[in-house]
mmCIF file of C-alpha atoms in Angstrom:
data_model
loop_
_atom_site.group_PDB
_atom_site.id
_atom_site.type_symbol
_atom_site.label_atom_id
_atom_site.label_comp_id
_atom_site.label_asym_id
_atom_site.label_seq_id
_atom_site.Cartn_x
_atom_site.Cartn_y
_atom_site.Cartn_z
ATOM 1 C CA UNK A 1 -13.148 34.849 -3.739
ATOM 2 C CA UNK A 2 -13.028 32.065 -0.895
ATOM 3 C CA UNK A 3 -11.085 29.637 -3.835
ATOM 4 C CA UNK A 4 -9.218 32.582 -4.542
ATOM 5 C CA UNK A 5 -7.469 33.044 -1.787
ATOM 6 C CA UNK A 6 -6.968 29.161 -0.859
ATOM 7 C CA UNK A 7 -5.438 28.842 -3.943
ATOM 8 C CA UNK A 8 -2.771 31.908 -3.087
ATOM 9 C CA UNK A 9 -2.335 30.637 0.238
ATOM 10 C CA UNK A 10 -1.531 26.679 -0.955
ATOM 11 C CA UNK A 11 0.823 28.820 -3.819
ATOM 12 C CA UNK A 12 2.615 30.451 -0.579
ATOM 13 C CA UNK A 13 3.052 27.014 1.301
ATOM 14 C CA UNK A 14 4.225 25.158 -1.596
ATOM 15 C CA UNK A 15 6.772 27.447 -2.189
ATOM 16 C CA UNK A 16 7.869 27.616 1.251
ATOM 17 C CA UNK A 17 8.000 23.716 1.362
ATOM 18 C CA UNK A 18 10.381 23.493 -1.556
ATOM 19 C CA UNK A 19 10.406 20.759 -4.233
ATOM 20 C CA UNK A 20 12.908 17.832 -3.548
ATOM 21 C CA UNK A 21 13.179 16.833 -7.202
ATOM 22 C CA UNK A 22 11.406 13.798 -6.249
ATOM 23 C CA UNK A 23 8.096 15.265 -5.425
ATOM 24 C CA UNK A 24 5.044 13.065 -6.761
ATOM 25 C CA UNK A 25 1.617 14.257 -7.795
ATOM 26 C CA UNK A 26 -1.667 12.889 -5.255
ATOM 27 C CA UNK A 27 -2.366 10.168 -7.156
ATOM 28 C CA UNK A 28 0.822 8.966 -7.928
ATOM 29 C CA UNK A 29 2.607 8.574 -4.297
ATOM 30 C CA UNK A 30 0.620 5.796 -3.257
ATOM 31 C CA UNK A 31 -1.742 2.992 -4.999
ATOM 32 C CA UNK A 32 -5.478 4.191 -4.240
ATOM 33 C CA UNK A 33 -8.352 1.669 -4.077
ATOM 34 C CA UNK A 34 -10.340 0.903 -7.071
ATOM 35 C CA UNK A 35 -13.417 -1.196 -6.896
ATOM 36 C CA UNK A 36 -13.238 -2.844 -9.901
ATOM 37 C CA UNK A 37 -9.499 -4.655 -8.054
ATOM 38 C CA UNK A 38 -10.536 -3.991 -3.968
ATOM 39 C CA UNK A 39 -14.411 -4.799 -4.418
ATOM 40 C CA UNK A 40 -17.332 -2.397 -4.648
ATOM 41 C CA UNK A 41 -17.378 -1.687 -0.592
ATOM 42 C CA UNK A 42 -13.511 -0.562 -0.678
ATOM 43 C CA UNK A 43 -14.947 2.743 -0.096
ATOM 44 C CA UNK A 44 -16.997 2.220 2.898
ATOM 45 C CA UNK A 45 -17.277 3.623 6.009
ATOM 46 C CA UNK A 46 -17.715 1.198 8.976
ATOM 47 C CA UNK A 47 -21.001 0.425 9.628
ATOM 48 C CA UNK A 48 -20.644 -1.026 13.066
ATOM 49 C CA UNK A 49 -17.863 0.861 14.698
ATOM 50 C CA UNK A 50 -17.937 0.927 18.230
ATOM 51 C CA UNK A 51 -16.685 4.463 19.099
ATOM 52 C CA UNK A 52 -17.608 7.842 18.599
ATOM 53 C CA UNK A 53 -15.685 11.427 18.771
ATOM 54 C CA UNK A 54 -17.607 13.654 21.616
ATOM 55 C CA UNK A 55 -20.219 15.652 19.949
ATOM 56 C CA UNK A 56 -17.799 19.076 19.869
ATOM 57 C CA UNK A 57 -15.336 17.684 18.220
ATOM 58 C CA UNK A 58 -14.588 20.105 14.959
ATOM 59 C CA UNK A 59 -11.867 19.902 12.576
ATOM 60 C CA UNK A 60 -10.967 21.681 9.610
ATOM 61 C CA UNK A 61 -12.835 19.847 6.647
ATOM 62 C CA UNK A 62 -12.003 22.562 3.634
ATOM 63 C CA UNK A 63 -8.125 22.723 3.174
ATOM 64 C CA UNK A 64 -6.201 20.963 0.750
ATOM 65 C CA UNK A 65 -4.271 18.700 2.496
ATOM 66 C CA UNK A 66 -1.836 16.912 0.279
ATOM 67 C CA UNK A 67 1.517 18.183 -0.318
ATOM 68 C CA UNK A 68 1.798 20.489 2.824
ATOM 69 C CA UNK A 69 4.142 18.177 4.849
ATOM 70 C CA UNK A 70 8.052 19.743 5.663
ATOM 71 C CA UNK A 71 10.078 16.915 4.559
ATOM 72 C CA UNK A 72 12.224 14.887 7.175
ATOM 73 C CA UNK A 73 14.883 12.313 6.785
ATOM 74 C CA UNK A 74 14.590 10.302 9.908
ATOM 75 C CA UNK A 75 12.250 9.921 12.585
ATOM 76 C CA UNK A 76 12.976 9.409 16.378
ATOM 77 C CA UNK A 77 10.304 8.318 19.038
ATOM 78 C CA UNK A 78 11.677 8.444 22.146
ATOM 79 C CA UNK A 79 9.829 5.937 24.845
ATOM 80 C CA UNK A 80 8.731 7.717 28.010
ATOM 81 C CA UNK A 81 5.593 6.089 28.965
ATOM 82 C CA UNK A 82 3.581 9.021 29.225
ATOM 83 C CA UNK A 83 0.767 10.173 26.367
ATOM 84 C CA UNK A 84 1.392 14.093 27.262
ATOM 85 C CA UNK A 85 4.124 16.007 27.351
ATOM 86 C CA UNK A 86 5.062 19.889 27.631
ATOM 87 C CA UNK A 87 4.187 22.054 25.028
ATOM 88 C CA UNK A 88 7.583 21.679 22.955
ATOM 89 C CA UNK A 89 9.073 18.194 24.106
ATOM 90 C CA UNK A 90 12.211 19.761 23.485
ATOM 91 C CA UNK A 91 11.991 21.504 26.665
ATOM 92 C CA UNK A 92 11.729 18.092 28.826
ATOM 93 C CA UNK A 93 13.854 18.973 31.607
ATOM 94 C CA UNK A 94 16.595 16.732 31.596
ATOM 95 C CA UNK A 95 14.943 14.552 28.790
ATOM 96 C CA UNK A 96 16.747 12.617 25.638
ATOM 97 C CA UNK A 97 14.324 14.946 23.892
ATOM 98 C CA UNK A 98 16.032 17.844 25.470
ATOM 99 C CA UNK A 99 19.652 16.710 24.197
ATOM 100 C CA UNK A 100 18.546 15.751 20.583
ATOM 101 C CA UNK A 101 16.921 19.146 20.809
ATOM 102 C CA UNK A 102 20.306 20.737 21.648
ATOM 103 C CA UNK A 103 22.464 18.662 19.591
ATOM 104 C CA UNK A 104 24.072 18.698 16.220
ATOM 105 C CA UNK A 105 21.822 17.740 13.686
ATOM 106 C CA UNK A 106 22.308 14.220 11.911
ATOM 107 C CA UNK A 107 24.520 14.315 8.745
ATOM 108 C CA UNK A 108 21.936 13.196 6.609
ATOM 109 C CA UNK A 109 19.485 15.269 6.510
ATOM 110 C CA UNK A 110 16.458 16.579 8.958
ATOM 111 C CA UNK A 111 15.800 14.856 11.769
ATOM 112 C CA UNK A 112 11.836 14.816 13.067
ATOM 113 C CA UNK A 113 11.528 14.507 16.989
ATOM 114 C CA UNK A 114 8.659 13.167 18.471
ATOM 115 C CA UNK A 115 8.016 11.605 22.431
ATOM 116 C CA UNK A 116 6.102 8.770 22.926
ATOM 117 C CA UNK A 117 4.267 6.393 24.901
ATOM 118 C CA UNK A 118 6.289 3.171 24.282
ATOM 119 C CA UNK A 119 7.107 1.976 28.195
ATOM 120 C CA UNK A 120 10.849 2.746 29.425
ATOM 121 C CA UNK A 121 12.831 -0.043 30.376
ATOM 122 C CA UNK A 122 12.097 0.413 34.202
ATOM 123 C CA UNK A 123 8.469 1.329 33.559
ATOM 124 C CA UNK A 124 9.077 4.561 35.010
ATOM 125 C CA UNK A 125 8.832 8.319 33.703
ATOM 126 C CA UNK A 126 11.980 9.545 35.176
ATOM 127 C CA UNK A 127 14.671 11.320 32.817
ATOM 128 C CA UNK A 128 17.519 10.181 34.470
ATOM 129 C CA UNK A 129 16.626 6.890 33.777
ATOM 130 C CA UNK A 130 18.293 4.993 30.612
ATOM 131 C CA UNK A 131 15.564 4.774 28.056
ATOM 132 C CA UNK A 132 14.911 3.413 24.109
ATOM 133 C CA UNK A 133 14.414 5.057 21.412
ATOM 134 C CA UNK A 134 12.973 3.692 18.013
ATOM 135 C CA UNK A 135 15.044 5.010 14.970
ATOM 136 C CA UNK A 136 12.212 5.417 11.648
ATOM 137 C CA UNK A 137 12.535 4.383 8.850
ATOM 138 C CA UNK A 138 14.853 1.968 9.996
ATOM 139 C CA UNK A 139 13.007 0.193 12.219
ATOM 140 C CA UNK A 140 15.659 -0.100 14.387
ATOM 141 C CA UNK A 141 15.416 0.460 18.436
ATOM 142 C CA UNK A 142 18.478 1.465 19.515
ATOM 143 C CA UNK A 143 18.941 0.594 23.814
ATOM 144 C CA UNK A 144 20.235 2.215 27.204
ATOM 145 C CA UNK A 145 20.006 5.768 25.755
ATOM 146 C CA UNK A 146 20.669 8.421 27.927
ATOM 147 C CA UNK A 147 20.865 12.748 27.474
ATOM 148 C CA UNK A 148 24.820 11.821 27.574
ATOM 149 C CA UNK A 149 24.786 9.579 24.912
ATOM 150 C CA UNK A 150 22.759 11.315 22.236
ATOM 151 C CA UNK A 151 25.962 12.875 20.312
ATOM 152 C CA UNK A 152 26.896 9.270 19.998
ATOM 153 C CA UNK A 153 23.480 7.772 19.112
ATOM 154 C CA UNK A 154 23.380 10.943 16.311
ATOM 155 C CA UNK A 155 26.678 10.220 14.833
ATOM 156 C CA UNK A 156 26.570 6.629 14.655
ATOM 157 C CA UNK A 157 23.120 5.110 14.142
ATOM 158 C CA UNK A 158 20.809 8.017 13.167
ATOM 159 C CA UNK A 159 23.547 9.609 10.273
ATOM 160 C CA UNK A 160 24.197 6.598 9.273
ATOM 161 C CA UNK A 161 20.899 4.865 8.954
ATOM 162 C CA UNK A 162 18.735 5.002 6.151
ATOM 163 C CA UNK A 163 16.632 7.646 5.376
ATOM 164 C CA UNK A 164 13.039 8.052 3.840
ATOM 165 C CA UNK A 165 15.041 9.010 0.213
ATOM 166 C CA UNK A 166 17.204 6.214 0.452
ATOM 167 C CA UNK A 167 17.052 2.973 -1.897
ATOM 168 C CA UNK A 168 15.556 -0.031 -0.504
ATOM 169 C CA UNK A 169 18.619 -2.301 0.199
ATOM 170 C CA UNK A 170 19.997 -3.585 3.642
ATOM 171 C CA UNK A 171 21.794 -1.461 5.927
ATOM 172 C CA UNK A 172 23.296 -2.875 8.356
ATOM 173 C CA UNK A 173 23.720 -0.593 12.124
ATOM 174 C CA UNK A 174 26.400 -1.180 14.973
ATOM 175 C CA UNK A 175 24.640 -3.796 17.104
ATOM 176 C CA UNK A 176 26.755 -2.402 20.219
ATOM 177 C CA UNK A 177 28.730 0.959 20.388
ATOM 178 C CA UNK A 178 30.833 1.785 23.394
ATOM 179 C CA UNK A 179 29.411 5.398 25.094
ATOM 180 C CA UNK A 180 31.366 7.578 26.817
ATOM 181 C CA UNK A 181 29.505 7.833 30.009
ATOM 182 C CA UNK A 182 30.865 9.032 33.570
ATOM 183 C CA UNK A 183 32.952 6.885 35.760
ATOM 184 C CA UNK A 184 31.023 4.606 38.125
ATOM 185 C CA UNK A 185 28.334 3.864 35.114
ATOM 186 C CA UNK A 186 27.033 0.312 35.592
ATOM 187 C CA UNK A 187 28.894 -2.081 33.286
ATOM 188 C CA UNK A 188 25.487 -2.957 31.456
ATOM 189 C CA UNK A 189 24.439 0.832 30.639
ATOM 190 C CA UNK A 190 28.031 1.192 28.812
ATOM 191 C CA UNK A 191 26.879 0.575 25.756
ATOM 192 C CA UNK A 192 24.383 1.655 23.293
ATOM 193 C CA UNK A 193 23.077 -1.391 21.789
ATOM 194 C CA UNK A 194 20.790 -1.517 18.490
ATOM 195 C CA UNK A 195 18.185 -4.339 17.225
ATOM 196 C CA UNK A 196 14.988 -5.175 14.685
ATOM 197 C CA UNK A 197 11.792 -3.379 15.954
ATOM 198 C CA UNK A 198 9.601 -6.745 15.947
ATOM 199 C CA UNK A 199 6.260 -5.165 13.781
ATOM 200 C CA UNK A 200 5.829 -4.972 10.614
ATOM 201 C CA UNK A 201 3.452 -1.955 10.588
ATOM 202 C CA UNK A 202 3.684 0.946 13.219
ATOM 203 C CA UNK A 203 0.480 3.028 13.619
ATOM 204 C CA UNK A 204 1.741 6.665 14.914
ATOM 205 C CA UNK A 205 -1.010 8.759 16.337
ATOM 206 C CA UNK A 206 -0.536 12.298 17.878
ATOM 207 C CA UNK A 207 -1.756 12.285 21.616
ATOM 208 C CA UNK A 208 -0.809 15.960 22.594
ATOM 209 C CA UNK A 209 -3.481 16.986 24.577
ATOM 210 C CA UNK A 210 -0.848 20.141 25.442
ATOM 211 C CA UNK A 211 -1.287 21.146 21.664
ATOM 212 C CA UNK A 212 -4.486 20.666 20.998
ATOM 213 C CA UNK A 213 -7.236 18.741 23.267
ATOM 214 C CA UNK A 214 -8.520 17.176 20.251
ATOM 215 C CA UNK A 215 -5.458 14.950 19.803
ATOM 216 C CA UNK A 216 -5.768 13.531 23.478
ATOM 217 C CA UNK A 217 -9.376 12.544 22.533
ATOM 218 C CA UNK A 218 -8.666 11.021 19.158
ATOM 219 C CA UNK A 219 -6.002 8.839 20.185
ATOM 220 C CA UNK A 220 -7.321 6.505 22.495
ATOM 221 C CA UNK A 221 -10.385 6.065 20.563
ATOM 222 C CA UNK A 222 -8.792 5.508 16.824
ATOM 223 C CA UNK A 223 -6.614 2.869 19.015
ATOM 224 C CA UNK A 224 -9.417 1.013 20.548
ATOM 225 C CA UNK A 225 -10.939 0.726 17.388
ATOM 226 C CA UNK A 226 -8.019 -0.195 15.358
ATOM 227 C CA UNK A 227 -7.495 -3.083 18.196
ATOM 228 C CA UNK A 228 -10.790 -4.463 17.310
ATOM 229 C CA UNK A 229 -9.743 -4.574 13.809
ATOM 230 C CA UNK A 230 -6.412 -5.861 14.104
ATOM 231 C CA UNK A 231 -7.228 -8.447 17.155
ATOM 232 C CA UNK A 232 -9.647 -10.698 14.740
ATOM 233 C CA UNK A 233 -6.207 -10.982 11.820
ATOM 234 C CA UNK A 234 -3.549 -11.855 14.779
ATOM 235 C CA UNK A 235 -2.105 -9.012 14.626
ATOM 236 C CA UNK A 236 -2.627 -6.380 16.992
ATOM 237 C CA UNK A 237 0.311 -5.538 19.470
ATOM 238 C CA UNK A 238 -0.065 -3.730 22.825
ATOM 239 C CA UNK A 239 2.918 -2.093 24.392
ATOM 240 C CA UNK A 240 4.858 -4.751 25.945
ATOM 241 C CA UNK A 241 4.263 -7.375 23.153
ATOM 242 C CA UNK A 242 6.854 -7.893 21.083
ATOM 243 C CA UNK A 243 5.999 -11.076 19.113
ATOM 244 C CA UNK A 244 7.757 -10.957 15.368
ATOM 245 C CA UNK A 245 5.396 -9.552 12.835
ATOM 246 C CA UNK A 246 1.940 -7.512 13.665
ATOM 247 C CA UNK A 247 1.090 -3.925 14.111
ATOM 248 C CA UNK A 248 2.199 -1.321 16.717
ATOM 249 C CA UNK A 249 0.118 1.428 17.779
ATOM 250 C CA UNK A 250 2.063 4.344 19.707
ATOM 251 C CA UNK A 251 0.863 7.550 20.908
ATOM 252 C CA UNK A 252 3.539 10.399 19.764
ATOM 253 C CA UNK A 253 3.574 14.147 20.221
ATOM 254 C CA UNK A 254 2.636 16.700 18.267
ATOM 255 C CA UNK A 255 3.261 16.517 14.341
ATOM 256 C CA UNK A 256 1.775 19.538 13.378
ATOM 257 C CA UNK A 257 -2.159 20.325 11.852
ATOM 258 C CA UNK A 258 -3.812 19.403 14.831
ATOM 259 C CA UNK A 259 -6.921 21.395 13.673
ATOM 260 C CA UNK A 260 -6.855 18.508 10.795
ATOM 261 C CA UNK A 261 -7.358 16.010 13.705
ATOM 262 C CA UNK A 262 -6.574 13.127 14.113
ATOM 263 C CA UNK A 263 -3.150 12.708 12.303
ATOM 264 C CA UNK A 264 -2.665 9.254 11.981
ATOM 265 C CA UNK A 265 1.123 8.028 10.850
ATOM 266 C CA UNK A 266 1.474 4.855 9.309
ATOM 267 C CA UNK A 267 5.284 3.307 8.895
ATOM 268 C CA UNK A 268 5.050 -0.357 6.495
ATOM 269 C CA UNK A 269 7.772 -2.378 5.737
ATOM 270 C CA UNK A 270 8.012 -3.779 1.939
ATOM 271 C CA UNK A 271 4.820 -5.763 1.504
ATOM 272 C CA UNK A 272 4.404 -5.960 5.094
ATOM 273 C CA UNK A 273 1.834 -8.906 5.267
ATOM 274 C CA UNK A 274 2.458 -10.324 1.546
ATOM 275 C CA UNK A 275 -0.586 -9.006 0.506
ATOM 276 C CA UNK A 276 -0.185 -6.107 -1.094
ATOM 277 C CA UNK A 277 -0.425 -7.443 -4.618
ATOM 278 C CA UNK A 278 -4.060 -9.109 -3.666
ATOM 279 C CA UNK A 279 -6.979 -8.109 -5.883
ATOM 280 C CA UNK A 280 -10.264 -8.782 -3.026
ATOM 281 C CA UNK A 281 -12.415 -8.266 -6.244
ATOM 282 C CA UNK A 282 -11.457 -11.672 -7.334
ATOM 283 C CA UNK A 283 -11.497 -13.831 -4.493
ATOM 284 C CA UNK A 284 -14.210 -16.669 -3.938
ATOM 285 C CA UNK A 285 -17.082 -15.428 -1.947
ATOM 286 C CA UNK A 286 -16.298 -15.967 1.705
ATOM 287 C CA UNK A 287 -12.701 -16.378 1.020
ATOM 288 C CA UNK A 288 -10.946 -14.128 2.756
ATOM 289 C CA UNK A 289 -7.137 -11.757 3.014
ATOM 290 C CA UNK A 290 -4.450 -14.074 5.354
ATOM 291 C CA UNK A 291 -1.894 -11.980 6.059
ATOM 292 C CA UNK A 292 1.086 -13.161 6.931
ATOM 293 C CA UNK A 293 1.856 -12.569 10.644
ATOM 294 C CA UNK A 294 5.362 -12.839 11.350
ATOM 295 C CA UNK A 295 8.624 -11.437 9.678
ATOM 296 C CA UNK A 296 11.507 -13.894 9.255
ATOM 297 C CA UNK A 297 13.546 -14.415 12.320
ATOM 298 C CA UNK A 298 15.213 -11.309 14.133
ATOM 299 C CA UNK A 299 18.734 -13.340 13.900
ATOM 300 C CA UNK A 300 18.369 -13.331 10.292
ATOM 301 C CA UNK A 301 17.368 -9.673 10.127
ATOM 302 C CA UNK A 302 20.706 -8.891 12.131
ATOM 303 C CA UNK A 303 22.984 -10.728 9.699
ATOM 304 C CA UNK A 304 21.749 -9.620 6.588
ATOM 305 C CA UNK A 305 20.591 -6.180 7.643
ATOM 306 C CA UNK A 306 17.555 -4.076 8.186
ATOM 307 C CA UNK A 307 15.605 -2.789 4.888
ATOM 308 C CA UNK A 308 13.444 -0.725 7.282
ATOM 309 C CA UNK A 309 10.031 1.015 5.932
ATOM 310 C CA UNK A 310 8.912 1.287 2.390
ATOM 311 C CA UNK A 311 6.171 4.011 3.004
ATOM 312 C CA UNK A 312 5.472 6.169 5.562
ATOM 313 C CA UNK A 313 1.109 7.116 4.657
ATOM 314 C CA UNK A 314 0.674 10.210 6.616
ATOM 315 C CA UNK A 315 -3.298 10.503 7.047
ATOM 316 C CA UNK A 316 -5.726 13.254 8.555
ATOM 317 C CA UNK A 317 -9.543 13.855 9.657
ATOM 318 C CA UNK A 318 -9.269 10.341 10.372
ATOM 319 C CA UNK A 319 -12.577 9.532 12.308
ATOM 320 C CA UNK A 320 -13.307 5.882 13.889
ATOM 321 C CA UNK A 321 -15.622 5.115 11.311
ATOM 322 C CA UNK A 322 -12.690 4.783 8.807
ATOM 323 C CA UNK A 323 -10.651 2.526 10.873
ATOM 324 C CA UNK A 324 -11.783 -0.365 9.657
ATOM 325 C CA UNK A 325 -10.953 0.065 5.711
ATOM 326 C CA UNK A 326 -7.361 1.583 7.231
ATOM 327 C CA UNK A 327 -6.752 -1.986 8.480
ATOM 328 C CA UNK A 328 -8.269 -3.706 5.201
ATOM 329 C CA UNK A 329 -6.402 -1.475 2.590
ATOM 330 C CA UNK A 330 -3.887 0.723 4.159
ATOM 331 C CA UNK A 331 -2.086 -1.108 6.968
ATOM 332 C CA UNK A 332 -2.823 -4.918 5.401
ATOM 333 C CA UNK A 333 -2.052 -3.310 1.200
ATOM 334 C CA UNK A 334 -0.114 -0.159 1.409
ATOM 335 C CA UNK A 335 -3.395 1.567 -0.097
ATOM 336 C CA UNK A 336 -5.324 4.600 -0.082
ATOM 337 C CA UNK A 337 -8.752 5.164 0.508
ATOM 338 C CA UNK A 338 -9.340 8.862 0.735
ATOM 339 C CA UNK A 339 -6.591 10.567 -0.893
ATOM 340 C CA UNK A 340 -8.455 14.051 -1.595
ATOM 341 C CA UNK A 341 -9.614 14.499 1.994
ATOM 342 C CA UNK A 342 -7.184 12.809 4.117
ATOM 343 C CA UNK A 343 -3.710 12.547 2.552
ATOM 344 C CA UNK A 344 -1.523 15.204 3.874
ATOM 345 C CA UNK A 345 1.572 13.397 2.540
ATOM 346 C CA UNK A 346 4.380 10.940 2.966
ATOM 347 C CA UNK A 347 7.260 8.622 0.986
ATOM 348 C CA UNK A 348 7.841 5.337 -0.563
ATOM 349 C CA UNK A 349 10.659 4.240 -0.932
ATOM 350 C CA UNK A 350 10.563 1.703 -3.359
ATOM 351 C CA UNK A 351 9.431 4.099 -6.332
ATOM 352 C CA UNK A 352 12.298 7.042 -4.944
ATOM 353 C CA UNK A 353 9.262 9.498 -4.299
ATOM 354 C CA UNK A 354 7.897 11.953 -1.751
ATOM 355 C CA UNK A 355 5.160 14.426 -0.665
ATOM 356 C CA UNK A 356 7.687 17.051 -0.627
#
């Protein structure tokens, strides 16, 4: 009876979801590990990890997960330097989350809003301060955003950036865009100004504690441990580092199944590291994955355009104990461990397809 009616209530979701015509099955949207090509431990939990969720933390562990996901286009994090937010972010009082919130929508399809915790440019949590923004799957960060200029920052950079359906060639945004802010603005806020996000990987996880307290648990802890994953390879990045290549970690607001804590989004560009095509099963004992830890020069990036993400792997019920094989196969190879239990969805680009 119990499959029964999980199976009429996934039948009601999918349905409600829609098909994009490029929807792919759970085995097909991403590679998954195989031991025979990632070595017979791919599957292993870690046996070391140094963190734990609290005792009381519960989570949903019997829905299916994959193929649940609304579809979005594009994907805004707004920096505000703060890990919590009001229950909708859309109702930051005088916020940039507030005017996207009341704005047009992007020409190109839906736009996903989310707050986060990368600093402002004045380290400071006050609205009526410019802030940035970072424009997904782009990987663009677009400068000196304010509630005022959001029309422009929608009609110019987000509509015409790429989106998670688009092909995998160079687009190439305004670097500087004149905004039509009130009289007396300081000459240096006049303009919305675009450039590269630095990483090559961005690890988004949901630190809500408004939505759900489990989110402001998980997120600090999944990022301590990722750090001591990602430290050892070069290529963990805090907040204020922005050295070319590596991985950033933000906290974001809510993305929706919280009770599938903790919802872990991870952004890659093509082949992020240069490893993806690496088989670990046949490489000498002792030898080991070098990724490799820079992109090519940001000036070169702005002259030939940005490609942006390839995949966006949207993962739940991710514990600590699984952080280390996300650095190993999922972050360093584009790969997916636990596809049954913790794939809710996601895109890649480079093959046209989608959860949704």
């Amino acid at each position: 009876m119990a499959s029964g009616l999980r199976a009429l209530v996934n039948s009601a979701k999918k349905l409600a979801i829609g098909d994009s015509g490029s929807k792919a099955a759970l085995d097909d949207l991403f590679p998954i590990i195989d031991k025979a090509v990632d070595g017979d431990d791919c599957d292993h939990d870690c046996a070391n990890c140094v963190v734990q969720y609290p005792k009381n933390f519960k989570i949903d562990e019997e829905d299916d997960l994959y193929g649940f996901v609304k579809g979005w286009s594009t994907h805004v994090l707004v920096a505000t330097g703060k890990t919590d937010w009001v229950r909708d972010v859309a109702d930051e009082k005088g916020s940039v989350m507030q005017a996207i919130g009341g704005a047009r929508a992007p020409s190109n399809g839906k736009l996903m809003l989310s707050a986060s915790n990368i600093p402002t440019p004045h380290h400071s949590s006050d609205y009526s301060e410019p802030t940035t923004v970072l424009l997904l799957p782009a990987f663009t960060i677009v400068e000196n955003v304010t509630p005022t200029t959001v029309p422009v920052l929608i009609t110019e950079i987000i509509s015409k950036a790429p989106t998670n359906d688009s092909p995998l060639e160079p687009v190439t945004l305004p670097r500087a865009l004149a905004a039509p802010l009130p009289e007396g603005t300081p000459a240096t806020l006049t303009e919305l100004t675009t450039r590269p996000c630095p990483h090559r990987v961005l690890i988004l996880l949901c630190s809500q504690r408004t939505r759900d307290a489990r989110c402001g648990q998980s997120a600090p802890l999944l990022r301590k441990e990722l750090q001591r994953h990602l430290q050892p390879l070069g290529l963990y990045r805090d907040l204020d580092d922005e050295r070319p290549g590596g991985v950033g970690i933000y906290f974001i607001s809510h993305v929706g199944g919280h009770k599938y804590s903790a919802n872990m989004m991870i952004y890659r560009r093509p082949d992020a590291f240069g490893v993806d095509k690496v088989e670990r099963a046949k490489l000498a004992e002792g030898e080991r994955v070098a990724p490799i830890k820079a992109a090519k020069p940001a000036d070169e990036t702005e002259v030939e355009g940005e490609v942006g993400a390839g995949q966006c792997i949207w993962l739940a019920r991710v514990k600590p104990e699984d952080c280390e094989g996300i650095v190993k196969f999922t972050v360093l190879q584009g790969k997916v461990i636990k596809p049954a239990s913790q794939l809710r969805g996601g895109f890649d680009r480079s093959k046209g397809l989608m959860s949704w």
